[in-house]
Amino acid sequence: MGALDGIATGFQVALSLEGIMFVLIGVFVGTFIGMLPGLGPISAIAIMIPITYGMDPTMALVMMAGVYYGAVFGGSTSSILLNAPGISGTVASAFDGYPMAQQGKAGKALAIAAISSFVGGTISVVLLMIFAPMLASVAISFGPPAYFALMLLGLSAIASLSEGSTIKAMISAVIGFMIATIGIDPQTGTARFNFGSANLLDGIDFLVIALGLFAIAEVCYLIMNRDKKSIGSAKEIGSLRLSKSDFKEMSGPAGRQSFLGFILGILPGAGATIASFISYITEKKIAKNPDEFGKGSIKGLAAPEASNNAATSGAFVPLLSLGIPGSGTTAVMLGAFLVLGLQPGPMMMTDRPEVFWGIIASMYIGNIFLLILNLPLIPYIARLLTIPRPMLISLVIMFSFIGVYAISFSVFDLYLLLAFGVLGLLMRMFAFPAPPFILAFILGGMMEQSFRQSMTISGGNISIFFENNISLVLIIMSVLSFIFPIIKTIRTKKKEA
């Protein structure tokens, strides 16, 4: 199937009545989740995995993708109104969005954020249609050695997902690797690390870990910080109208940073957060009046908003084409693919074109829905920021327990859910990032399988990884990706000393 035929297939899926309905549900839920400080698309997608169990895989993934980019789109609302970013990817949006709100320009700020997000999302979807098939065609030539090197490159994102200490990120990843080895060895049939329990012979389900580390841990954190009665408080929004000069001022940054955000989104571990910060810094450096940044600059708001939404679509390039998550959220999305019986990668475009192209086409439809939802409904949606915490906590706990039990019908898994919830809370308290854990758990099994297949092919000769040009290049890139953050940390400590 050619690219044009694939695009036509994708829009046929996305524009069907069922497709439009699930795209609309996804972007609405994502917008709502993005506005709630402390909650993010990772927890939302993890909760939705059991809800989509038994659904058509294409529609389920279209809806979850909508939650992802919808959360990034809607995360700017709380950043602008409350200076409390809904998700990490909208932190940079608060630098100039919140000062604009304090100046009585909240409506203008929200309109700029919505339109810039739409521009970034639309440009990135077009780029996704162009580059995803190209990467997929190259990836078809990958053998086990190249796949192992690719998984190794994916794990190099651990340093980028560290959120502080690289050492703590490595420790988190090692624990993820250890958890991934629990269960029956797929090649020898030997039980590994099950401690004599039959409940662990099948390993630990990804959903249990994802809901525990993110949803239950978040609930525990909210309970520990229950002094505030609500997540946020509504404020006056004002007019949403923009003048011609406002459009002219925001068009340049939104267009430029859409391309940069997409490129950064493709890189494993970069994601919307890093893309938004780099775009903000870049736009400030090339601005004629950099002093206006941080004081309510239109350019300072448009740049990160376009970039973080473009990075969201860019993160789907390695996920759909290579089966490698580019961020913590796409790592959860990868788990959703596996739960639904799909393996994203180079063969998906030919084996399941309706899934591959359906997700991409739905993003364009979803961006249009997001613009329609956010502009006229922002004054009403913003009132949802006053949701009481007890109600929020009850809903999260209910969906988490029902979701885990509905898949396995095992009480033991509920105990595991609580255990990983406590682990997630401890990791949060001691600043151990959870995304490296998830990334290592997801890639650990595939990495081990590719390594052992390579060893079988070569008769135990490790040189097979250096004889293949693709695997050699990927290994070199992986080593450099691991080394550079360490060198940067050492230099920073020397400067501080």
mmCIF file of N, CA and C in Angstrom, residues 67-125:
data_model
loop_
_atom_site.group_PDB
_atom_site.id
_atom_site.type_symbol
_atom_site.label_atom_id
_atom_site.label_comp_id
_atom_site.label_asym_id
_atom_site.label_seq_id
_atom_site.Cartn_x
_atom_site.Cartn_y
_atom_site.Cartn_z
ATOM 1 N N VAL A 67 -6.386 11.486 23.946
ATOM 2 C CA VAL A 67 -6.148 11.869 25.338
ATOM 3 C C VAL A 67 -4.756 12.468 25.491
ATOM 4 N N TYR A 68 -3.780 11.870 24.805
ATOM 5 C CA TYR A 68 -2.388 12.317 24.918
ATOM 6 C C TYR A 68 -2.227 13.747 24.417
ATOM 7 N N TYR A 69 -2.523 13.981 23.130
ATOM 8 C CA TYR A 69 -2.294 15.338 22.623
ATOM 9 C C TYR A 69 -3.353 16.316 23.111
ATOM 10 N N GLY A 70 -4.514 15.797 23.535
ATOM 11 C CA GLY A 70 -5.519 16.660 24.139
ATOM 12 C C GLY A 70 -5.071 17.202 25.488
ATOM 13 N N ALA A 71 -4.351 16.373 26.266
ATOM 14 C CA ALA A 71 -3.851 16.807 27.571
ATOM 15 C C ALA A 71 -2.793 17.892 27.410
ATOM 16 N N VAL A 72 -1.929 17.734 26.416
ATOM 17 C CA VAL A 72 -0.908 18.759 26.155
ATOM 18 C C VAL A 72 -1.576 20.051 25.690
ATOM 19 N N PHE A 73 -2.613 19.907 24.858
ATOM 20 C CA PHE A 73 -3.353 21.064 24.355
ATOM 21 C C PHE A 73 -4.032 21.802 25.509
ATOM 22 N N GLY A 74 -4.660 21.065 26.408
ATOM 23 C CA GLY A 74 -5.420 21.685 27.493
ATOM 24 C C GLY A 74 -4.610 22.043 28.718
ATOM 25 N N GLY A 75 -3.375 21.554 28.793
ATOM 26 C CA GLY A 75 -2.552 21.813 29.976
ATOM 27 C C GLY A 75 -2.214 23.272 30.185
ATOM 28 N N SER A 76 -2.313 24.064 29.119
ATOM 29 C CA SER A 76 -1.964 25.479 29.235
ATOM 30 C C SER A 76 -3.004 26.267 30.023
ATOM 31 N N THR A 77 -4.227 25.757 30.150
ATOM 32 C CA THR A 77 -5.289 26.496 30.834
ATOM 33 C C THR A 77 -4.919 26.780 32.285
ATOM 34 N N SER A 78 -4.541 25.755 33.037
ATOM 35 C CA SER A 78 -4.165 25.966 34.433
ATOM 36 C C SER A 78 -2.833 26.696 34.547
ATOM 37 N N SER A 79 -1.949 26.531 33.550
ATOM 38 C CA SER A 79 -0.680 27.273 33.554
ATOM 39 C C SER A 79 -0.937 28.771 33.467
ATOM 40 N N ILE A 80 -1.858 29.159 32.594
ATOM 41 C CA ILE A 80 -2.144 30.571 32.376
ATOM 42 C C ILE A 80 -2.980 31.165 33.506
ATOM 43 N N LEU A 81 -4.014 30.442 33.925
ATOM 44 C CA LEU A 81 -4.931 30.987 34.924
ATOM 45 C C LEU A 81 -4.378 30.929 36.345
ATOM 46 N N LEU A 82 -3.649 29.848 36.664
ATOM 47 C CA LEU A 82 -3.255 29.606 38.057
ATOM 48 C C LEU A 82 -1.750 29.578 38.277
ATOM 49 N N ASN A 83 -0.981 29.647 37.198
ATOM 50 C CA ASN A 83 0.474 29.449 37.276
ATOM 51 C C ASN A 83 0.789 28.070 37.856
ATOM 52 N N ALA A 84 -0.114 27.124 37.595
ATOM 53 C CA ALA A 84 0.035 25.742 38.063
ATOM 54 C C ALA A 84 -0.114 24.835 36.847
ATOM 55 N N PRO A 85 0.986 24.492 36.178
ATOM 56 C CA PRO A 85 0.912 23.691 34.942
ATOM 57 C C PRO A 85 0.184 22.377 35.151
ATOM 58 N N GLY A 86 -0.751 22.086 34.234
ATOM 59 C CA GLY A 86 -1.468 20.822 34.323
ATOM 60 C C GLY A 86 -0.558 19.645 34.075
ATOM 61 N N ILE A 87 0.385 19.804 33.128
ATOM 62 C CA ILE A 87 1.376 18.774 32.830
ATOM 63 C C ILE A 87 2.729 19.454 32.684
ATOM 64 N N SER A 88 3.789 18.661 32.723
ATOM 65 C CA SER A 88 5.138 19.227 32.666
ATOM 66 C C SER A 88 5.412 19.920 31.338
ATOM 67 N N GLY A 89 4.743 19.479 30.278
ATOM 68 C CA GLY A 89 4.983 20.060 28.959
ATOM 69 C C GLY A 89 4.481 21.487 28.813
ATOM 70 N N THR A 90 3.681 21.962 29.771
ATOM 71 C CA THR A 90 3.155 23.329 29.688
ATOM 72 C C THR A 90 3.770 24.246 30.744
ATOM 73 N N VAL A 91 4.866 23.828 31.345
ATOM 74 C CA VAL A 91 5.539 24.671 32.339
ATOM 75 C C VAL A 91 6.004 25.974 31.699
ATOM 76 N N ALA A 92 6.637 25.874 30.521
ATOM 77 C CA ALA A 92 7.145 27.073 29.849
ATOM 78 C C ALA A 92 6.028 28.007 29.430
ATOM 79 N N SER A 93 4.823 27.492 29.250
ATOM 80 C CA SER A 93 3.691 28.342 28.852
ATOM 81 C C SER A 93 3.307 29.313 29.957
ATOM 82 N N ALA A 94 3.634 28.957 31.201
ATOM 83 C CA ALA A 94 3.294 29.829 32.324
ATOM 84 C C ALA A 94 4.226 31.032 32.430
ATOM 85 N N PHE A 95 5.393 30.972 31.786
ATOM 86 C CA PHE A 95 6.359 32.058 31.902
ATOM 87 C C PHE A 95 5.785 33.396 31.436
ATOM 88 N N ASP A 96 5.030 33.371 30.331
ATOM 89 C CA ASP A 96 4.420 34.591 29.812
ATOM 90 C C ASP A 96 2.894 34.542 29.865
ATOM 91 N N GLY A 97 2.316 33.337 29.923
ATOM 92 C CA GLY A 97 0.867 33.217 29.986
ATOM 93 C C GLY A 97 0.306 33.747 31.292
ATOM 94 N N TYR A 98 0.927 33.388 32.411
ATOM 95 C CA TYR A 98 0.436 33.848 33.713
ATOM 96 C C TYR A 98 0.578 35.354 33.890
ATOM 97 N N PRO A 99 1.702 35.968 33.489
ATOM 98 C CA PRO A 99 1.778 37.440 33.548
ATOM 99 C C PRO A 99 0.693 38.121 32.704
ATOM 100 N N MET A 100 0.351 37.524 31.556
ATOM 101 C CA MET A 100 -0.728 38.091 30.741
ATOM 102 C C MET A 100 -2.053 38.028 31.490
ATOM 103 N N ALA A 101 -2.289 36.913 32.193
ATOM 104 C CA ALA A 101 -3.532 36.779 32.974
ATOM 105 C C ALA A 101 -3.583 37.803 34.099
ATOM 106 N N GLN A 102 -2.429 38.066 34.723
ATOM 107 C CA GLN A 102 -2.373 39.059 35.794
ATOM 108 C C GLN A 102 -2.623 40.469 35.274
ATOM 109 N N GLN A 103 -2.341 40.678 33.985
ATOM 110 C CA GLN A 103 -2.562 41.979 33.358
ATOM 111 C C GLN A 103 -3.996 42.135 32.844
ATOM 112 N N GLY A 104 -4.845 41.140 33.123
ATOM 113 C CA GLY A 104 -6.227 41.189 32.655
ATOM 114 C C GLY A 104 -6.398 40.712 31.229
ATOM 115 N N LYS A 105 -5.425 39.955 30.705
ATOM 116 C CA LYS A 105 -5.461 39.462 29.331
ATOM 117 C C LYS A 105 -5.547 37.933 29.292
ATOM 118 N N ALA A 106 -6.235 37.354 30.260
ATOM 119 C CA ALA A 106 -6.315 35.888 30.327
ATOM 120 C C ALA A 106 -6.993 35.318 29.087
ATOM 121 N N GLY A 107 -8.056 35.977 28.625
ATOM 122 C CA GLY A 107 -8.757 35.499 27.434
ATOM 123 C C GLY A 107 -7.859 35.499 26.218
ATOM 124 N N LYS A 108 -7.107 36.569 26.036
ATOM 125 C CA LYS A 108 -6.175 36.652 24.913
ATOM 126 C C LYS A 108 -5.101 35.571 25.022
ATOM 127 N N ALA A 109 -4.593 35.359 26.232
ATOM 128 C CA ALA A 109 -3.553 34.347 26.439
ATOM 129 C C ALA A 109 -4.066 32.947 26.105
ATOM 130 N N LEU A 110 -5.289 32.648 26.530
ATOM 131 C CA LEU A 110 -5.861 31.334 26.249
ATOM 132 C C LEU A 110 -6.112 31.147 24.756
ATOM 133 N N ALA A 111 -6.527 32.212 24.071
ATOM 134 C CA ALA A 111 -6.750 32.141 22.628
ATOM 135 C C ALA A 111 -5.431 31.922 21.887
ATOM 136 N N ILE A 112 -4.386 32.637 22.303
ATOM 137 C CA ILE A 112 -3.066 32.472 21.690
ATOM 138 C C ILE A 112 -2.572 31.043 21.884
ATOM 139 N N ALA A 113 -2.758 30.521 23.100
ATOM 140 C CA ALA A 113 -2.320 29.154 23.390
ATOM 141 C C ALA A 113 -3.066 28.140 22.525
ATOM 142 N N ALA A 114 -4.391 28.330 22.386
ATOM 143 C CA ALA A 114 -5.194 27.382 21.609
ATOM 144 C C ALA A 114 -4.815 27.414 20.134
ATOM 145 N N ILE A 115 -4.668 28.613 19.564
ATOM 146 C CA ILE A 115 -4.353 28.728 18.141
ATOM 147 C C ILE A 115 -2.931 28.242 17.856
ATOM 148 N N SER A 116 -1.979 28.588 18.726
ATOM 149 C CA SER A 116 -0.594 28.122 18.545
ATOM 150 C C SER A 116 -0.512 26.610 18.652
ATOM 151 N N SER A 117 -1.266 26.048 19.578
ATOM 152 C CA SER A 117 -1.296 24.592 19.724
ATOM 153 C C SER A 117 -1.859 23.933 18.475
ATOM 154 N N PHE A 118 -2.895 24.542 17.909
ATOM 155 C CA PHE A 118 -3.481 24.015 16.680
ATOM 156 C C PHE A 118 -2.484 24.065 15.529
ATOM 157 N N VAL A 119 -1.760 25.176 15.401
ATOM 158 C CA VAL A 119 -0.743 25.310 14.346
ATOM 159 C C VAL A 119 0.337 24.252 14.515
ATOM 160 N N GLY A 120 0.847 24.118 15.752
ATOM 161 C CA GLY A 120 1.890 23.122 16.006
ATOM 162 C C GLY A 120 1.409 21.707 15.747
ATOM 163 N N GLY A 121 0.198 21.396 16.194
ATOM 164 C CA GLY A 121 -0.346 20.057 15.981
ATOM 165 C C GLY A 121 -0.576 19.745 14.519
ATOM 166 N N THR A 122 -1.086 20.722 13.762
ATOM 167 C CA THR A 122 -1.376 20.502 12.344
ATOM 168 C C THR A 122 -0.103 20.306 11.526
ATOM 169 N N ILE A 123 0.877 21.185 11.733
ATOM 170 C CA ILE A 123 2.149 21.059 11.000
ATOM 171 C C ILE A 123 2.824 19.733 11.311
ATOM 172 N N SER A 124 2.797 19.344 12.574
ATOM 173 C CA SER A 124 3.472 18.108 12.969
ATOM 174 C C SER A 124 2.771 16.876 12.395
ATOM 175 N N VAL A 125 1.434 16.916 12.248
ATOM 176 C CA VAL A 125 0.722 15.777 11.668
ATOM 177 C C VAL A 125 1.107 15.607 10.201
#
